Tab-separated table of C-alpha atoms in Angstrom:
chain	number	residue	atom	x	y	z
A	1	MET	CA	20.055	40.736	-5.777
A	2	LYS	CA	18.949	37.321	-4.828
A	3	LEU	CA	19.455	34.698	-7.643
A	4	THR	CA	19.252	30.899	-7.846
A	5	VAL	CA	22.097	29.439	-9.790
A	6	ASN	CA	22.069	25.735	-10.345
A	7	GLY	CA	19.786	25.213	-7.347
A	8	GLU	CA	21.822	27.217	-5.034
A	9	ASP	CA	20.961	30.597	-3.655
A	10	HIS	CA	23.476	33.691	-4.261
A	11	ASP	CA	23.147	37.412	-3.233
A	12	LEU	CA	25.344	39.294	-6.013
A	13	ALA	CA	25.542	42.806	-7.388
A	14	VAL	CA	25.248	41.942	-11.247
A	15	ALA	CA	23.106	43.625	-13.564
A	16	THR	CA	23.332	41.119	-16.650
A	17	LEU	CA	23.693	37.403	-17.319
A	18	ALA	CA	27.582	37.808	-18.638
A	19	GLU	CA	28.180	39.706	-15.454
A	20	LEU	CA	26.726	36.734	-13.121
A	21	LEU	CA	29.000	34.299	-15.166
A	22	ALA	CA	31.966	36.335	-14.741
A	23	ALA	CA	31.344	37.027	-11.058
A	24	LEU	CA	30.974	32.873	-10.496
A	25	ASP	CA	34.110	32.579	-12.602
A	26	PHE	CA	32.489	30.545	-15.320
A	27	GLU	CA	34.172	30.600	-18.511
A	28	GLY	CA	34.176	28.730	-21.690
A	29	ASP	CA	32.209	28.476	-25.002
A	30	TRP	CA	30.899	25.297	-24.154
A	31	LEU	CA	28.499	26.675	-21.611
A	32	ALA	CA	24.651	26.773	-22.042
A	33	THR	CA	22.424	29.184	-20.051
A	34	ALA	CA	18.706	29.559	-19.381
A	35	VAL	CA	17.137	32.055	-17.120
A	36	ASN	CA	13.568	31.186	-15.665
A	37	GLY	CA	13.277	28.160	-18.048
A	38	GLU	CA	14.188	29.976	-21.340
A	39	LEU	CA	17.367	29.458	-23.172
A	40	VAL	CA	19.637	32.587	-23.242
A	41	HIS	CA	21.870	32.632	-26.395
A	42	ARG	CA	25.587	32.912	-26.025
A	43	ALA	CA	25.461	36.167	-27.968
A	44	ASP	CA	22.479	37.638	-25.755
A	45	ARG	CA	24.038	37.092	-22.298
A	46	SER	CA	25.625	40.656	-22.154
A	47	THR	CA	22.506	42.305	-22.791
A	48	HIS	CA	20.130	40.027	-20.712
A	49	SER	CA	19.300	41.926	-17.585
A	50	LEU	CA	18.680	39.951	-14.373
A	51	ASN	CA	16.033	40.479	-11.940
A	52	ASP	CA	15.465	39.700	-8.331
A	53	ARG	CA	14.644	35.852	-7.697
A	54	ASP	CA	15.552	34.920	-11.099
A	55	ARG	CA	16.484	31.105	-11.580
A	56	ILE	CA	19.594	30.632	-13.635
A	57	GLU	CA	20.548	27.296	-15.138
A	58	ILE	CA	24.476	26.964	-16.197
A	59	LEU	CA	25.044	23.576	-17.921
A	60	SER	CA	28.097	22.081	-19.610
A	61	PRO	CA	28.893	18.845	-21.530
A	62	MET	CA	28.922	15.733	-19.420
A	63	LYS	CA	29.299	11.823	-19.783
A	64	GLY	CA	26.010	10.342	-20.959
A	65	GLY	CA	24.489	7.313	-22.662
B	1	MET	CA	25.989	2.583	-45.437
B	2	LEU	CA	23.627	3.795	-42.788
B	3	ARG	CA	22.031	7.286	-43.350
B	4	LEU	CA	20.703	9.206	-40.361
B	5	TYR	CA	19.240	12.473	-41.089
B	6	GLY	CA	21.315	12.707	-44.409
B	7	GLN	CA	24.659	11.768	-42.504
B	8	GLU	CA	26.322	8.521	-43.958
B	9	LEU	CA	27.862	6.202	-41.759
B	10	ARG	CA	29.996	2.910	-42.095
B	11	SER	CA	29.520	2.082	-38.468
B	12	ARG	CA	26.343	0.741	-36.932
B	13	LEU	CA	27.194	1.073	-33.359
B	14	LEU	CA	26.518	4.199	-31.250
B	15	LEU	CA	28.232	4.368	-28.092
B	16	GLY	CA	27.542	6.144	-25.003
B	17	THR	CA	30.191	7.987	-23.043
B	18	ALA	CA	29.092	7.349	-19.301
B	19	ARG	CA	30.468	4.947	-16.394
B	20	TYR	CA	33.848	4.176	-18.074
B	21	PRO	CA	36.574	3.868	-15.397
B	22	SER	CA	38.688	6.927	-16.741
B	23	PRO	CA	38.594	9.309	-19.659
B	24	ALA	CA	41.422	7.077	-21.350
B	25	ALA	CA	39.282	3.891	-21.228
B	26	LEU	CA	36.395	5.921	-22.962
B	27	GLU	CA	38.932	7.051	-25.623
B	28	ASP	CA	40.191	3.619	-26.110
B	29	ALA	CA	36.560	2.184	-26.278
B	30	VAL	CA	35.517	4.882	-29.048
B	31	ARG	CA	38.619	4.020	-31.151
B	32	SER	CA	38.397	0.175	-30.948
B	33	SER	CA	34.868	0.040	-31.527
B	34	ALA	CA	35.103	2.361	-34.678
B	35	THR	CA	31.748	4.099	-33.830
B	36	GLU	CA	31.265	7.568	-35.355
B	37	ILE	CA	28.390	8.706	-33.065
B	38	VAL	CA	28.754	9.014	-29.268
B	39	THR	CA	26.084	10.310	-26.947
B	40	VAL	CA	26.645	12.823	-24.311
B	41	SER	CA	24.491	14.990	-21.909
B	42	LEU	CA	24.549	18.223	-20.123
B	43	ARG	CA	24.574	18.675	-16.623
B	44	ARG	CA	24.865	21.704	-14.085
B	45	GLU	CA	28.414	22.897	-13.898
B	46	THR	CA	30.099	23.103	-10.481
B	47	ALA	CA	33.574	24.096	-11.244
B	48	GLY	CA	33.054	27.311	-13.218
B	49	GLY	CA	33.011	25.527	-16.566
B	50	ARG	CA	36.318	23.599	-16.410
B	51	GLN	CA	35.069	20.226	-15.624
B	52	GLY	CA	32.720	20.291	-18.510
B	53	GLY	CA	35.255	21.897	-20.807
B	54	ALA	CA	37.841	19.097	-20.328
B	55	PHE	CA	35.026	16.587	-21.394
B	56	PHE	CA	34.103	18.812	-24.027
B	57	GLU	CA	37.640	18.586	-25.443
B	58	LEU	CA	38.036	14.892	-25.211
B	59	ILE	CA	34.938	14.624	-27.065
B	60	ARG	CA	36.063	16.903	-29.817
B	61	SER	CA	39.286	15.158	-30.107
B	62	LEU	CA	37.548	12.018	-30.996
B	63	GLY	CA	36.504	13.236	-34.219
B	64	VAL	CA	33.200	11.580	-34.253
B	65	HIS	CA	29.527	12.845	-34.368
B	66	VAL	CA	27.884	14.150	-31.095
B	67	LEU	CA	24.603	13.058	-30.472
B	68	PRO	CA	23.498	15.027	-27.263
B	69	ASN	CA	20.810	13.416	-25.064
B	70	THR	CA	17.970	14.674	-22.609
B	71	ALA	CA	18.492	11.879	-20.326
B	72	GLY	CA	17.048	12.485	-16.931
B	73	CYS	CA	14.242	14.631	-18.286
B	74	HIS	CA	10.730	13.797	-16.871
B	75	SER	CA	8.772	16.511	-18.370
B	76	VAL	CA	8.133	17.879	-21.983
B	77	SER	CA	9.181	21.436	-20.886
B	78	GLU	CA	12.466	20.196	-19.476
B	79	ALA	CA	13.538	17.974	-22.040
B	80	VAL	CA	12.760	20.585	-24.757
B	81	LEU	CA	14.809	23.313	-22.946
B	82	THR	CA	17.395	20.672	-22.629
B	83	ALA	CA	17.622	20.031	-26.314
B	84	LYS	CA	17.739	23.739	-26.849
B	85	MET	CA	20.594	24.191	-24.494
B	86	ALA	CA	22.523	21.093	-26.164
B	87	ARG	CA	22.159	22.696	-29.657
B	88	GLU	CA	23.622	25.698	-28.147
B	89	VAL	CA	26.693	23.802	-26.826
B	90	PHE	CA	27.494	21.196	-29.551
B	91	GLY	CA	26.309	23.165	-32.515
B	92	THR	CA	24.095	20.138	-33.877
B	93	ASN	CA	20.168	19.671	-34.520
B	94	TRP	CA	20.622	16.053	-33.602
B	95	ILE	CA	18.919	15.289	-30.191
B	96	LYS	CA	18.624	11.931	-28.551
B	97	LEU	CA	15.109	12.699	-26.881
B	98	GLU	CA	14.400	11.089	-23.722
B	99	VAL	CA	11.199	11.922	-21.684
B	100	ILE	CA	11.342	9.122	-18.622
B	101	GLY	CA	8.170	8.185	-17.430
B	102	HIS	CA	9.090	5.628	-14.732
B	103	HIS	CA	11.430	5.787	-11.939
B	104	ASP	CA	12.308	2.005	-11.783
B	105	THR	CA	12.175	0.979	-15.221
B	106	LEU	CA	13.325	4.320	-16.800
B	107	GLN	CA	10.410	3.346	-19.346
B	108	PRO	CA	9.656	6.464	-21.851
B	109	ASP	CA	6.830	8.661	-21.214
B	110	VAL	CA	5.556	8.189	-24.764
B	111	PHE	CA	2.794	10.686	-24.521
B	112	GLY	CA	5.382	13.400	-23.230
B	113	LEU	CA	7.706	11.802	-25.832
B	114	VAL	CA	5.543	12.606	-28.635
B	115	GLU	CA	4.761	16.111	-27.512
B	116	ALA	CA	8.165	17.067	-26.981
B	117	ALA	CA	9.256	15.383	-30.422
B	118	ARG	CA	6.642	17.715	-32.225
B	119	ILE	CA	7.849	20.888	-30.684
B	120	LEU	CA	11.672	20.066	-31.402
B	121	CYS	CA	11.042	18.748	-35.339
B	122	ALA	CA	9.172	21.988	-35.685
B	123	GLU	CA	12.064	23.994	-34.264
B	124	GLY	CA	14.286	22.263	-36.757
B	125	PHE	CA	15.843	19.572	-34.445
B	126	GLU	CA	16.553	16.013	-35.812
B	127	VAL	CA	15.148	13.977	-33.223
B	128	PHE	CA	16.303	10.504	-32.199
B	129	PRO	CA	13.572	9.335	-29.846
B	130	TYR	CA	14.148	6.771	-27.299
B	131	THR	CA	10.895	4.988	-27.257
B	132	THR	CA	9.243	1.555	-26.284
B	133	ASP	CA	8.444	-1.108	-29.070
B	134	ASP	CA	4.993	0.198	-29.426
B	135	LEU	CA	3.871	0.460	-33.067
B	136	VAL	CA	1.285	3.273	-32.373
B	137	VAL	CA	3.782	5.421	-30.833
B	138	GLY	CA	6.128	4.820	-33.327
B	139	GLU	CA	3.414	6.049	-35.933
B	140	ARG	CA	2.740	9.069	-33.831
B	141	LEU	CA	6.575	9.951	-33.697
B	142	VAL	CA	6.785	9.621	-37.528
B	143	GLU	CA	3.979	11.902	-37.588
B	144	ALA	CA	5.703	14.448	-35.266
B	145	GLY	CA	8.608	14.510	-37.959
B	146	CYS	CA	11.033	11.997	-36.473
B	147	LYS	CA	12.988	10.072	-39.335
B	148	VAL	CA	14.805	7.758	-36.831
B	149	LEU	CA	13.197	5.513	-34.134
B	150	MET	CA	15.126	4.052	-31.334
B	151	PRO	CA	12.993	1.528	-29.441
B	152	TRP	CA	14.376	-0.196	-26.145
B	153	CYS	CA	14.877	-3.886	-26.109
B	154	ALA	CA	15.066	-3.789	-22.196
B	155	PRO	CA	15.254	-1.399	-19.416
B	156	ILE	CA	18.211	1.080	-19.505
B	157	GLY	CA	21.365	-0.755	-17.899
B	158	SER	CA	19.673	-4.078	-17.120
B	159	ALA	CA	21.895	-5.821	-19.875
B	160	MET	CA	18.882	-8.296	-20.349
B	161	GLY	CA	18.896	-8.403	-23.983
B	162	PRO	CA	15.822	-8.403	-26.253
B	163	GLN	CA	12.826	-9.166	-24.167
B	164	ASN	CA	10.208	-8.814	-26.628
B	165	ILE	CA	11.437	-10.254	-30.106
B	166	PRO	CA	8.096	-10.448	-31.934
B	167	ALA	CA	7.364	-6.632	-31.170
B	168	LEU	CA	10.875	-5.764	-32.571
B	169	ARG	CA	10.121	-7.934	-35.572
B	170	ALA	CA	6.917	-6.022	-35.881
B	171	MET	CA	8.386	-2.618	-35.637
B	172	ARG	CA	10.911	-3.751	-38.379
B	173	ALA	CA	7.878	-4.841	-40.446
B	174	GLU	CA	5.934	-1.765	-39.843
B	175	PHE	CA	8.664	0.811	-40.493
B	176	ALA	CA	9.995	-0.945	-43.313
B	177	ASP	CA	12.020	2.134	-44.759
B	178	MET	CA	12.936	3.621	-41.218
B	179	PRO	CA	16.249	3.623	-39.866
B	180	LEU	CA	15.751	1.816	-36.529
B	181	ILE	CA	18.181	1.544	-33.661
B	182	VAL	CA	17.539	-0.447	-30.790
B	183	ASP	CA	18.710	1.618	-27.706
B	184	ALA	CA	18.774	0.472	-24.204
B	185	GLY	CA	18.983	-3.032	-22.653
B	186	ILE	CA	21.835	-4.635	-24.413
B	187	GLY	CA	24.155	-6.528	-22.425
B	188	ARG	CA	26.000	-8.923	-24.575
B	189	PRO	CA	27.664	-8.725	-28.080
B	190	SER	CA	25.218	-11.739	-29.052
B	191	HIS	CA	22.147	-9.346	-27.857
B	192	ALA	CA	23.389	-7.032	-30.614
B	193	THR	CA	23.728	-9.764	-33.058
B	194	THR	CA	19.983	-10.754	-32.318
B	195	VAL	CA	18.717	-7.428	-32.914
B	196	MET	CA	20.720	-6.903	-36.240
B	197	GLU	CA	19.408	-10.186	-37.632
B	198	LEU	CA	15.924	-8.940	-37.101
B	199	GLY	CA	17.002	-6.358	-39.542
B	200	PHE	CA	17.314	-3.387	-37.315
B	201	ASP	CA	19.868	-0.810	-38.705
B	202	ALA	CA	22.029	-0.107	-35.698
B	203	VAL	CA	22.331	-0.664	-31.854
B	204	LEU	CA	23.084	2.385	-29.187
B	205	LEU	CA	24.670	0.966	-26.039
B	206	ASN	CA	26.527	2.141	-23.191
B	207	THR	CA	26.901	0.196	-19.944
B	208	ALA	CA	27.543	-2.999	-21.669
B	209	VAL	CA	30.822	-1.696	-22.811
B	210	ALA	CA	31.793	0.940	-20.010
B	211	GLY	CA	31.017	-1.916	-17.289
B	212	ALA	CA	33.161	-4.547	-18.833
B	213	ALA	CA	36.370	-5.671	-17.295
B	214	LYS	CA	38.164	-4.566	-20.561
B	215	PRO	CA	35.842	-1.673	-22.344
B	216	ALA	CA	38.051	-1.453	-25.442
B	217	LEU	CA	38.267	-4.944	-26.014
B	218	MET	CA	34.415	-5.532	-25.451
B	219	ALA	CA	33.757	-2.382	-27.634
B	220	ALA	CA	35.677	-4.316	-30.643
B	221	ALA	CA	33.614	-7.476	-29.686
B	222	PHE	CA	30.207	-5.329	-30.155
B	223	ALA	CA	31.592	-3.964	-33.320
B	224	GLY	CA	32.248	-7.409	-34.632
B	225	ALA	CA	28.630	-8.894	-33.643
B	226	ILE	CA	27.109	-5.991	-35.035
B	227	ASP	CA	28.537	-6.720	-38.382
B	228	ALA	CA	27.933	-10.318	-38.012
B	229	GLY	CA	24.145	-9.789	-37.408
B	230	ARG	CA	23.860	-7.288	-40.101
B	231	ASP	CA	25.661	-9.647	-42.679
B	232	ALA	CA	23.397	-12.451	-41.670
B	233	PHE	CA	20.110	-10.435	-42.225
B	234	LYS	CA	21.313	-9.416	-45.494
B	235	ALA	CA	22.337	-12.939	-46.417
B	236	GLY	CA	18.869	-14.450	-45.428
B	237	MET	CA	18.509	-16.760	-42.835
B	238	LEU	CA	16.987	-20.295	-42.529
B	239	GLU	CA	13.397	-20.551	-40.472
B	240	PRO	CA	13.557	-23.163	-37.857
B	241	ARG	CA	11.689	-26.288	-38.522
B	242	ASP	CA	10.365	-28.996	-36.240
B	243	PHE	CA	11.961	-32.177	-37.571
B	244	ALA	CA	15.476	-32.808	-38.892
B	245	VAL	CA	16.577	-32.471	-42.538
B	246	PRO	CA	19.709	-34.656	-43.570
B	247	SER	CA	22.392	-32.351	-44.469
B	248	THR	CA	24.363	-34.900	-46.393
B	249	PRO	CA	22.525	-36.487	-49.515
B	250	VAL	CA	21.024	-39.530	-49.250
B	251	ILE	CA	21.413	-40.628	-52.891
B	252	GLY	CA	24.446	-42.801	-53.237
B	253	LYS	CA	24.559	-43.882	-49.798
B	254	ALA	CA	26.456	-47.413	-49.235
B	255	VAL	CA	24.207	-50.328	-48.250
B	256	PHE	CA	26.062	-52.372	-45.742
B	257	ALA	CA	23.282	-54.751	-44.706
């Protein structure tokens, strides 16, 4: 399945957002996720099915002013 | 005491966390400033979550309130989604709302700002809007549900200090009961004193401390300057006048000629 993760193209065999995070080695309770411009809560990642061409954003805390 | 969305605070300095020479320098600056609120952002993670995790742990260890921002967002939808993602990460309804309208000045897109504020306030966010010193925009933000306003005094990172003091004074008069925080453009402690003397409630700054040769010392300097400006405002200052007024009494003066 073709997915765009943080602006980069990937071809991965994953069914859910949780599986995607595991496949790309993302871990930690400080991550926020969105699919196609909509927030996906932490608790919903394991049931959120991904579709071909989905755009996923994975954000984490960073310096800011 | 300063009260922001029900939270009582002793410090009137809000500090950004970007551009410090090291995490240790950031930590030292936060501690020496005695700030109780730091601003942070969210960015795309490139290292599997570990980079953001280390920063998250540092921020948590400081024991201060976190004010996430939507820095760099240029549209309403982008800012709203970023705010929701920040709430997911930091577990706070506070959001420093930025909707940037101009690439060179980083001036807020005040139309998008009001629209985003309305959406976020309706969803339970407690919005700290980075805005201009325009009274009408301020009124719209209040109508949208904002209980704090954060006007710039000069472009972000410019260090120019207050560029339009009459406008800041007018904001203070117009929003007499609303916490007003000057955000952006402060370069020197004397700039912070000036806006506090005008009756502003707090100052948010970043680069002036992070970019100093000794950030922790500069953070302490700002803390003192803000307290001095606040005390001066409360004490009541003299108005300038055109001619001299002798400070020593004239009565009883010796006559030598």
